[in-house]
PDB file of C-alpha atoms and ligand atoms in Angstrom:
ATOM      1  CA  MET J   1      89.111 144.217 111.576  1.00 62.00           C
ATOM      2  CA  ARG J   2      89.490 147.553 109.717  1.00 69.00           C
ATOM      3  CA  LYS J   3      86.456 149.303 108.517  1.00 82.00           C
ATOM      4  CA  PRO J   4      86.282 149.206 104.723  1.00 85.00           C
ATOM      5  CA  ARG J   5      86.344 152.569 103.144  1.00 82.00           C
ATOM      6  CA  VAL J   6      83.716 153.224 100.628  1.00 87.00           C
ATOM      7  CA  PHE J   7      83.738 156.076  98.118  1.00 84.00           C
ATOM      8  CA  VAL J   8      80.446 157.866  97.659  1.00 87.00           C
ATOM      9  CA  PRO J   9      79.747 160.635  95.237  1.00 82.00           C
ATOM     10  CA  GLU J  10      78.019 162.612  97.959  1.00 88.00           C
ATOM     11  CA  LEU J  11      77.526 162.020 101.857  1.00 92.00           C
ATOM     12  CA  ALA J  12      73.887 161.982 102.686  1.00 95.00           C
ATOM     13  CA  PRO J  13      72.015 160.227 105.636  1.00 96.00           C
ATOM     14  CA  GLU J  14      71.014 157.377 103.364  1.00 96.00           C
ATOM     15  CA  ILE J  15      72.933 156.198 100.379  1.00 95.00           C
ATOM     16  CA  ARG J  16      72.197 153.539  97.915  1.00 95.00           C
ATOM     17  CA  LEU J  17      75.247 152.345  96.145  1.00 94.00           C
ATOM     18  CA  ALA J  18      75.208 150.478  92.912  1.00 92.00           C
ATOM     19  CA  GLY J  19      77.921 149.802  90.267  1.00 90.00           C
ATOM     20  CA  GLN J  20      81.557 149.031  91.066  1.00 87.00           C
ATOM     21  CA  GLU J  21      81.775 150.255  94.696  1.00 88.00           C
ATOM     22  CA  ALA J  22      78.643 147.923  95.433  1.00 93.00           C
ATOM     23  CA  HIS J  23      80.113 144.993  93.691  1.00 93.00           C
ATOM     24  CA  HIS J  24      83.328 145.376  95.661  1.00 90.00           C
ATOM     25  CA  LEU J  25      81.392 145.522  98.951  1.00 93.00           C
ATOM     26  CA  ILE J  26      79.215 142.496  98.116  1.00 95.00           C
ATOM     27  CA  HIS J  27      81.589 140.055  96.241  1.00 93.00           C
ATOM     28  CA  VAL J  28      84.966 141.051  97.612  1.00 92.00           C
ATOM     29  CA  LEU J  29      84.377 142.240 101.119  1.00 91.00           C
ATOM     30  CA  ARG J  30      81.173 140.141 101.506  1.00 93.00           C
ATOM     31  CA  VAL J  31      79.517 142.770 103.666  1.00 94.00           C
ATOM     32  CA  GLU J  32      76.139 142.037 105.399  1.00 94.00           C
ATOM     33  CA  PRO J  33      73.668 144.074 106.999  1.00 96.00           C
ATOM     34  CA  GLY J  34      75.295 145.715 110.207  1.00 96.00           C
ATOM     35  CA  ARG J  35      78.612 145.857 108.838  1.00 96.00           C
ATOM     36  CA  GLU J  36      80.311 149.145 109.687  1.00 95.00           C
ATOM     37  CA  VAL J  37      82.161 151.089 106.847  1.00 94.00           C
ATOM     38  CA  LEU J  38      83.671 154.530 106.508  1.00 90.00           C
ATOM     39  CA  ALA J  39      82.087 156.403 103.721  1.00 90.00           C
ATOM     40  CA  PHE J  40      84.171 159.282 102.110  1.00 85.00           C
ATOM     41  CA  ASP J  41      83.612 161.601  99.296  1.00 81.00           C
ATOM     42  CA  GLY J  42      86.212 163.452  97.146  1.00 69.00           C
ATOM     43  CA  SER J  43      86.235 166.682  99.085  1.00 73.00           C
ATOM     44  CA  GLY J  44      87.967 165.681 102.158  1.00 73.00           C
ATOM     45  CA  LEU J  45      84.830 164.534 104.236  1.00 83.00           C
ATOM     46  CA  GLU J  46      84.131 161.199 105.702  1.00 87.00           C
ATOM     47  CA  ALA J  47      81.454 159.675 107.837  1.00 93.00           C
ATOM     48  CA  ALA J  48      80.726 156.491 109.766  1.00 95.00           C
ATOM     49  CA  ALA J  49      78.264 154.392 108.027  1.00 96.00           C
ATOM     50  CA  ARG J  50      76.367 150.945 108.407  1.00 97.00           C
ATOM     51  CA  VAL J  51      75.225 148.543 105.804  1.00 97.00           C
ATOM     52  CA  VAL J  52      71.383 148.383 106.159  1.00 97.00           C
ATOM     53  CA  LYS J  53      70.427 146.227 103.107  1.00 95.00           C
ATOM     54  CA  VAL J  54      72.122 144.292 100.479  1.00 96.00           C
ATOM     55  CA  GLU J  55      69.821 143.739  97.531  1.00 93.00           C
ATOM     56  CA  GLY J  56      70.228 142.820  93.857  1.00 89.00           C
ATOM     57  CA  GLY J  57      73.654 144.448  92.989  1.00 91.00           C
ATOM     58  CA  ALA J  58      73.102 147.429  95.424  1.00 95.00           C
ATOM     59  CA  VAL J  59      74.067 148.290  99.015  1.00 96.00           C
ATOM     60  CA  VAL J  60      72.041 150.700 101.115  1.00 96.00           C
ATOM     61  CA  LEU J  61      74.131 152.681 103.797  1.00 97.00           C
ATOM     62  CA  ALA J  62      72.872 154.584 106.789  1.00 97.00           C
ATOM     63  CA  VAL J  63      75.410 157.423 107.235  1.00 97.00           C
ATOM     64  CA  ALA J  64      76.283 159.616 110.234  1.00 96.00           C
ATOM     65  CA  SER J  65      77.083 163.189 110.073  1.00 95.00           C
ATOM     66  CA  PRO J  66      80.260 163.870 107.866  1.00 93.00           C
ATOM     67  CA  GLU J  67      83.493 165.137 109.379  1.00 89.00           C
ATOM     68  CA  PRO J  68      86.625 166.427 107.928  1.00 82.00           C
ATOM     69  CA  ALA J  69      88.730 163.383 107.093  1.00 79.00           C
ATOM     70  CA  LEU J  70      92.098 163.241 109.240  1.00 71.00           C
ATOM     71  CA  ARG J  71      94.197 162.090 106.272  1.00 79.00           C
ATOM     72  CA  GLU J  72      96.209 159.944 108.637  1.00 82.00           C
ATOM     73  CA  PRO J  73      97.967 156.928 107.519  1.00 82.00           C
ATOM     74  CA  PRO J  74      96.570 153.382 108.621  1.00 83.00           C
ATOM     75  CA  VAL J  75      99.479 152.963 111.156  1.00 91.00           C
ATOM     76  CA  ALA J  76     101.135 155.677 113.302  1.00 93.00           C
ATOM     77  CA  VAL J  77     104.444 156.383 111.987  1.00 97.00           C
ATOM     78  CA  VAL J  78     107.102 157.205 114.349  1.00 98.00           C
ATOM     79  CA  LEU J  79     110.402 158.358 112.736  1.00 98.00           C
ATOM     80  CA  HIS J  80     113.395 158.097 114.853  1.00 98.00           C
ATOM     81  CA  ILE J  81     116.097 160.352 113.178  1.00 98.00           C
ATOM     82  CA  ALA J  82     119.632 160.986 114.328  1.00 98.00           C
ATOM     83  CA  LEU J  83     120.653 164.550 115.269  1.00 98.00           C
ATOM     84  CA  LEU J  84     122.166 165.970 111.976  1.00 97.00           C
ATOM     85  CA  LYS J  85     124.415 168.890 111.317  1.00 96.00           C
ATOM     86  CA  GLY J  86     123.273 172.220 110.470  1.00 95.00           C
ATOM     87  CA  ASP J  87     119.510 172.849 109.488  1.00 96.00           C
ATOM     88  CA  LYS J  88     119.087 169.490 107.904  1.00 97.00           C
ATOM     89  CA  LEU J  89     116.418 168.200 110.337  1.00 98.00           C
ATOM     90  CA  ALA J  90     114.094 171.175 109.237  1.00 98.00           C
ATOM     91  CA  GLY J  91     113.832 169.501 105.812  1.00 98.00           C
ATOM     92  CA  VAL J  92     113.263 166.166 107.322  1.00 98.00           C
ATOM     93  CA  VAL J  93     110.512 167.412 109.685  1.00 98.00           C
ATOM     94  CA  ARG J  94     108.845 169.344 106.885  1.00 98.00           C
ATOM     95  CA  ALA J  95     108.587 166.565 104.340  1.00 98.00           C
ATOM     96  CA  GLY J  96     108.191 163.824 107.054  1.00 98.00           C
ATOM     97  CA  SER J  97     105.030 165.742 108.144  1.00 96.00           C
ATOM     98  CA  GLU J  98     103.822 166.024 104.512  1.00 96.00           C
ATOM     99  CA  LEU J  99     104.345 162.124 104.423  1.00 96.00           C
ATOM    100  CA  GLY J 100     102.116 161.530 107.471  1.00 94.00           C
ATOM    101  CA  VAL J 101     104.700 160.949 110.208  1.00 97.00           C
ATOM    102  CA  SER J 102     103.036 161.203 113.555  1.00 95.00           C
ATOM    103  CA  ARG J 103     105.902 161.643 115.795  1.00 97.00           C
ATOM    104  CA  PHE J 104     109.614 162.497 115.272  1.00 98.00           C
ATOM    105  CA  VAL J 105     111.810 161.106 117.779  1.00 98.00           C
ATOM    106  CA  LEU J 106     115.418 162.918 117.667  1.00 98.00           C
ATOM    107  CA  LEU J 107     118.124 160.516 118.666  1.00 98.00           C
ATOM    108  CA  VAL J 108     121.578 161.114 120.003  1.00 97.00           C
ATOM    109  CA  THR J 109     123.821 158.560 118.458  1.00 98.00           C
ATOM    110  CA  GLU J 110     127.463 157.585 118.732  1.00 97.00           C
ATOM    111  CA  ARG J 111     128.375 159.336 115.437  1.00 97.00           C
ATOM    112  CA  SER J 112     125.894 162.396 115.615  1.00 95.00           C
ATOM    113  CA  VAL J 113     128.012 165.491 115.437  1.00 93.00           C
ATOM    114  CA  PRO J 114     125.529 167.581 117.431  1.00 93.00           C
ATOM    115  CA  ARG J 115     125.188 166.186 120.913  1.00 94.00           C
ATOM    116  CA  GLU J 116     121.926 168.139 121.838  1.00 93.00           C
ATOM    117  CA  MET J 117     119.438 170.637 120.537  1.00 94.00           C
ATOM    118  CA  GLY J 118     118.733 173.877 122.024  1.00 93.00           C
ATOM    119  CA  ARG J 119     115.132 175.219 122.941  1.00 95.00           C
ATOM    120  CA  THR J 120     114.902 177.426 120.102  1.00 95.00           C
ATOM    121  CA  LYS J 121     115.798 174.935 117.316  1.00 96.00           C
ATOM    122  CA  LEU J 122     113.391 172.547 118.848  1.00 97.00           C
ATOM    123  CA  GLU J 123     110.591 175.114 118.875  1.00 96.00           C
ATOM    124  CA  ARG J 124     111.354 175.884 115.169  1.00 97.00           C
ATOM    125  CA  LEU J 125     111.118 172.275 114.119  1.00 97.00           C
ATOM    126  CA  ARG J 126     107.799 172.103 115.849  1.00 96.00           C
ATOM    127  CA  ARG J 127     106.611 175.180 114.041  1.00 94.00           C
ATOM    128  CA  ILE J 128     107.774 173.742 110.756  1.00 96.00           C
ATOM    129  CA  ALA J 129     105.640 170.587 111.699  1.00 95.00           C
ATOM    130  CA  VAL J 130     102.592 172.660 112.237  1.00 90.00           C
ATOM    131  CA  GLU J 131     103.042 174.445 108.882  1.00 91.00           C
ATOM    132  CA  ALA J 132     103.718 171.336 106.905  1.00 93.00           C
ATOM    133  CA  ALA J 133     100.648 169.613 108.424  1.00 88.00           C
ATOM    134  CA  LYS J 134      98.409 172.522 107.511  1.00 82.00           C
ATOM    135  CA  GLN J 135      99.836 172.755 104.043  1.00 84.00           C
ATOM    136  CA  SER J 136      99.291 168.981 103.324  1.00 86.00           C
ATOM    137  CA  GLY J 137      95.680 169.007 104.686  1.00 77.00           C
ATOM    138  CA  ARG J 138      96.344 167.124 107.797  1.00 82.00           C
ATOM    139  CA  ALA J 139      94.268 167.772 110.831  1.00 70.00           C
ATOM    140  CA  ARG J 140      96.822 166.309 113.245  1.00 81.00           C
ATOM    141  CA  VAL J 141     100.131 167.870 113.716  1.00 88.00           C
ATOM    142  CA  PRO J 142     103.052 165.699 114.257  1.00 94.00           C
ATOM    143  CA  GLU J 143     104.941 165.787 117.616  1.00 96.00           C
ATOM    144  CA  VAL J 144     108.656 166.649 117.746  1.00 97.00           C
ATOM    145  CA  ALA J 145     110.034 164.937 120.794  1.00 97.00           C
ATOM    146  CA  GLU J 146     113.123 166.073 122.774  1.00 95.00           C
ATOM    147  CA  PRO J 147     116.461 164.384 121.796  1.00 97.00           C
ATOM    148  CA  LEU J 148     116.864 160.968 123.269  1.00 96.00           C
ATOM    149  CA  ALA J 149     120.014 158.810 123.589  1.00 97.00           C
ATOM    150  CA  LEU J 150     119.596 155.789 121.452  1.00 96.00           C
ATOM    151  CA  ALA J 151     120.424 153.590 124.446  1.00 95.00           C
ATOM    152  CA  GLU J 152     117.391 154.990 126.185  1.00 97.00           C
ATOM    153  CA  LEU J 153     114.789 153.720 123.460  1.00 98.00           C
ATOM    154  CA  SER J 154     112.199 151.271 124.532  1.00 97.00           C
ATOM    155  CA  PRO J 155     111.402 148.084 122.528  1.00 98.00           C
ATOM    156  CA  VAL J 156     108.936 148.387 119.657  1.00 98.00           C
ATOM    157  CA  GLU J 157     106.249 146.179 118.251  1.00 97.00           C
ATOM    158  CA  PHE J 158     107.226 146.830 114.590  1.00 98.00           C
ATOM    159  CA  GLY J 159     110.265 148.638 113.494  1.00 98.00           C
ATOM    160  CA  LEU J 160     112.610 149.111 110.643  1.00 98.00           C
ATOM    161  CA  VAL J 161     116.142 150.541 110.822  1.00 98.00           C
ATOM    162  CA  ALA J 162     117.703 151.856 107.442  1.00 98.00           C
ATOM    163  CA  HIS J 163     120.901 150.124 107.084  1.00 98.00           C
ATOM    164  CA  PRO J 164     122.722 150.021 103.826  1.00 96.00           C
ATOM    165  CA  TYR J 165     124.580 146.674 104.559  1.00 91.00           C
ATOM    166  CA  THR J 166     121.693 144.257 104.547  1.00 95.00           C
ATOM    167  CA  PRO J 167     120.117 142.362 101.673  1.00 95.00           C
ATOM    168  CA  THR J 168     116.395 142.943 102.892  1.00 97.00           C
ATOM    169  CA  THR J 169     114.763 145.589 100.579  1.00 96.00           C
ATOM    170  CA  ILE J 170     112.041 147.754 102.001  1.00 95.00           C
ATOM    171  CA  ASN J 171     109.695 146.345  99.380  1.00 93.00           C
ATOM    172  CA  ALA J 172     109.927 142.866 100.884  1.00 94.00           C
ATOM    173  CA  ILE J 173     108.563 144.148 104.112  1.00 96.00           C
ATOM    174  CA  ASN J 174     105.106 142.857 105.420  1.00 96.00           C
ATOM    175  CA  TRP J 175     103.917 146.002 107.059  1.00 96.00           C
ATOM    176  CA  PRO J 176     101.181 145.777 109.841  1.00 95.00           C
ATOM    177  CA  GLU J 177      97.639 146.826 109.015  1.00 90.00           C
ATOM    178  CA  SER J 178      97.360 148.867 112.101  1.00 90.00           C
ATOM    179  CA  GLY J 179      99.077 149.946 115.241  1.00 93.00           C
ATOM    180  CA  ALA J 180     102.387 151.822 115.046  1.00 96.00           C
ATOM    181  CA  VAL J 181     105.442 151.458 112.805  1.00 97.00           C
ATOM    182  CA  ALA J 182     108.815 152.779 114.269  1.00 98.00           C
ATOM    183  CA  LEU J 183     111.371 153.916 111.530  1.00 98.00           C
ATOM    184  CA  ALA J 184     115.010 154.697 112.219  1.00 98.00           C
ATOM    185  CA  SER J 185     117.670 156.367 110.336  1.00 98.00           C
ATOM    186  CA  GLY J 186     121.196 157.328 111.300  1.00 98.00           C
ATOM    187  CA  PRO J 187     123.591 160.303 111.276  1.00 98.00           C
ATOM    188  CA  GLU J 188     125.928 161.371 108.427  1.00 98.00           C
ATOM    189  CA  GLY J 189     128.496 159.028 109.754  1.00 97.00           C
ATOM    190  CA  GLY J 190     125.992 156.149 110.085  1.00 98.00           C
ATOM    191  CA  PHE J 191     124.969 154.006 112.876  1.00 98.00           C
ATOM    192  CA  THR J 192     127.782 151.905 114.403  1.00 97.00           C
ATOM    193  CA  GLU J 193     127.289 148.062 114.063  1.00 97.00           C
ATOM    194  CA  ALA J 194     126.820 147.845 117.869  1.00 98.00           C
ATOM    195  CA  GLU J 195     123.878 150.543 117.558  1.00 98.00           C
ATOM    196  CA  VAL J 196     122.320 148.510 114.631  1.00 98.00           C
ATOM    197  CA  GLU J 197     122.438 145.418 116.791  1.00 98.00           C
ATOM    198  CA  HIS J 198     121.004 147.192 119.726  1.00 98.00           C
ATOM    199  CA  LEU J 199     118.122 148.535 117.420  1.00 98.00           C
ATOM    200  CA  THR J 200     117.547 144.991 116.199  1.00 98.00           C
ATOM    201  CA  GLY J 201     117.209 143.711 119.638  1.00 98.00           C
ATOM    202  CA  LEU J 202     114.530 146.350 120.332  1.00 98.00           C
ATOM    203  CA  GLY J 203     112.518 145.160 117.303  1.00 98.00           C
ATOM    204  CA  PHE J 204     113.829 147.254 114.394  1.00 98.00           C
ATOM    205  CA  ALA J 205     114.530 145.136 111.464  1.00 98.00           C
ATOM    206  CA  PRO J 206     117.316 146.229 109.129  1.00 98.00           C
ATOM    207  CA  VAL J 207     116.264 147.240 105.825  1.00 98.00           C
ATOM    208  CA  CYS J 208     118.128 148.692 102.816  1.00 97.00           C
ATOM    209  CA  LEU J 209     116.878 151.522 100.605  1.00 97.00           C
ATOM    210  CA  GLY J 210     118.813 150.559  97.432  1.00 96.00           C
ATOM    211  CA  PRO J 211     122.460 149.895  96.495  1.00 95.00           C
ATOM    212  CA  ARG J 212     123.617 153.649  96.852  1.00 97.00           C
ATOM    213  CA  ILE J 213     124.546 155.551 100.070  1.00 97.00           C
ATOM    214  CA  LEU J 214     121.958 158.073 100.781  1.00 98.00           C
ATOM    215  CA  ARG J 215     122.409 161.242 102.506  1.00 98.00           C
ATOM    216  CA  ALA J 216     121.348 161.280 106.245  1.00 98.00           C
ATOM    217  CA  GLU J 217     118.505 163.598 105.460  1.00 98.00           C
ATOM    218  CA  THR J 218     117.372 161.571 102.346  1.00 98.00           C
ATOM    219  CA  ALA J 219     117.270 158.049 103.963  1.00 98.00           C
ATOM    220  CA  PRO J 220     114.489 158.925 106.688  1.00 98.00           C
ATOM    221  CA  LEU J 221     112.183 160.479 104.009  1.00 98.00           C
ATOM    222  CA  VAL J 222     112.516 157.233 101.762  1.00 98.00           C
ATOM    223  CA  LEU J 223     111.483 155.298 105.028  1.00 98.00           C
ATOM    224  CA  ALA J 224     108.641 157.718 105.684  1.00 98.00           C
ATOM    225  CA  ALA J 225     107.718 157.632 101.850  1.00 97.00           C
ATOM    226  CA  ALA J 226     107.305 153.707 102.025  1.00 97.00           C
ATOM    227  CA  ALA J 227     104.945 153.995 104.870  1.00 95.00           C
ATOM    228  CA  ALA J 228     103.048 156.936 103.293  1.00 93.00           C
ATOM    229  CA  ALA J 229     102.410 154.721 100.201  1.00 91.00           C
ATOM    230  CA  LEU J 230     100.483 152.106 102.271  1.00 89.00           C
ATOM    231  CA  ARG J 231      97.139 153.564 101.585  1.00 81.00           C
ATOM    232  CA  CYS J 232      95.759 156.254  99.261  1.00 77.00           C
ATOM    233  CA  LEU J 233      92.084 156.936  99.659  1.00 68.00           C
TER     234      LEU J 233
HETATM  235  N1  SAH L   1     128.753 156.930 106.200  1.00 81.36           N
HETATM  236  C1  SAH L   1     127.753 155.867 106.447  1.00 81.36           C
HETATM  237  C2  SAH L   1     126.567 156.272 105.610  1.00 81.36           C
HETATM  238  C3  SAH L   1     125.639 157.018 106.543  1.00 81.36           C
HETATM  239  S1  SAH L   1     124.287 157.572 105.590  1.00 81.36           S
HETATM  240  C4  SAH L   1     128.269 154.496 105.990  1.00 81.36           C
HETATM  241  O1  SAH L   1     128.927 154.419 104.844  1.00 81.36           O
HETATM  242  O2  SAH L   1     127.810 153.655 106.451  1.00 81.36           O
HETATM  243  C5  SAH L   1     123.171 157.947 106.878  1.00 81.36           C
HETATM  244  C6  SAH L   1     122.079 156.954 107.286  1.00 81.36           C
HETATM  245  O3  SAH L   1     121.199 156.873 106.101  1.00 81.36           O
HETATM  246  C7  SAH L   1     122.514 155.657 107.587  1.00 81.36           C
HETATM  247  O4  SAH L   1     122.903 155.386 108.883  1.00 81.36           O
HETATM  248  C8  SAH L   1     121.345 154.875 107.197  1.00 81.36           C
HETATM  249  O5  SAH L   1     120.463 154.771 108.296  1.00 81.36           O
HETATM  250  C9  SAH L   1     120.765 155.628 106.021  1.00 81.36           C
HETATM  251  N2  SAH L   1     120.994 155.232 104.773  1.00 81.36           N
HETATM  252  C10 SAH L   1     121.794 155.809 103.742  1.00 81.36           C
HETATM  253  N3  SAH L   1     121.756 154.989 102.630  1.00 81.36           N
HETATM  254  C11 SAH L   1     120.919 153.850 102.779  1.00 81.36           C
HETATM  255  C12 SAH L   1     120.805 152.669 102.178  1.00 81.36           C
HETATM  256  N4  SAH L   1     121.048 152.610 100.896  1.00 81.36           N
HETATM  257  N5  SAH L   1     119.884 151.802 102.732  1.00 81.36           N
HETATM  258  C13 SAH L   1     119.556 151.919 103.935  1.00 81.36           C
HETATM  259  N6  SAH L   1     119.900 152.969 104.737  1.00 81.36           N
HETATM  260  C14 SAH L   1     120.618 153.905 104.234  1.00 81.36           C
END
């Protein structure tokens, strides 16, 4: 069970919560003494906490020492993106890192124009990921993996492939609450039907991102944005 996140005005070793937050804990989440929660304040700190008492309309928490919040999404987002022409991947890695992607997997697909990526270009993408992670307040830097042929991908537990020719919209998706989500987006010329079938067989469900054709550098960010919006506080 995921630990409930509780907003507290200030992190102290013992906190007595009343009002709305307490009401939510008692009546919606039905917490009882012993239940573990995650307390966070507005300044980017969070701390493990345990319910010690529920009395009247109030909840008393014993709070461990605060640490900087990781600001990571509830699920690890692995974004598979086809090699793209020119410098387009730089923008995908920059914005994807801001959106909480934990790993970028570069794919060599049938219609990818570039067939490989040089060391210098890969190192640059990794530097961009570091910068974007810092700028957006993330403590974890996303990984940028070496390019991989689409045929070499392993099966995934939960995956989505951006495919314009499917009726399922991304808003209809039932996302998992934890674990990893694998997302995949194609090159300028699109995935071939055989590639979409192969990905589907690996566990990537086809989803469409609206009735327009998006650029190959836009679609992966729409996928990442949908995953980024799974949780705020
Ligand atoms: N020329 C291709 C389009 C490629 S767009 C064609 O007509 O099929 C590049 C990639 O962006 C696609 O492979 C797909 O993964 C994604 N994409 C673009 N628009 C999309 C949409 N509306 N819905 C889902 N995926 C989309």
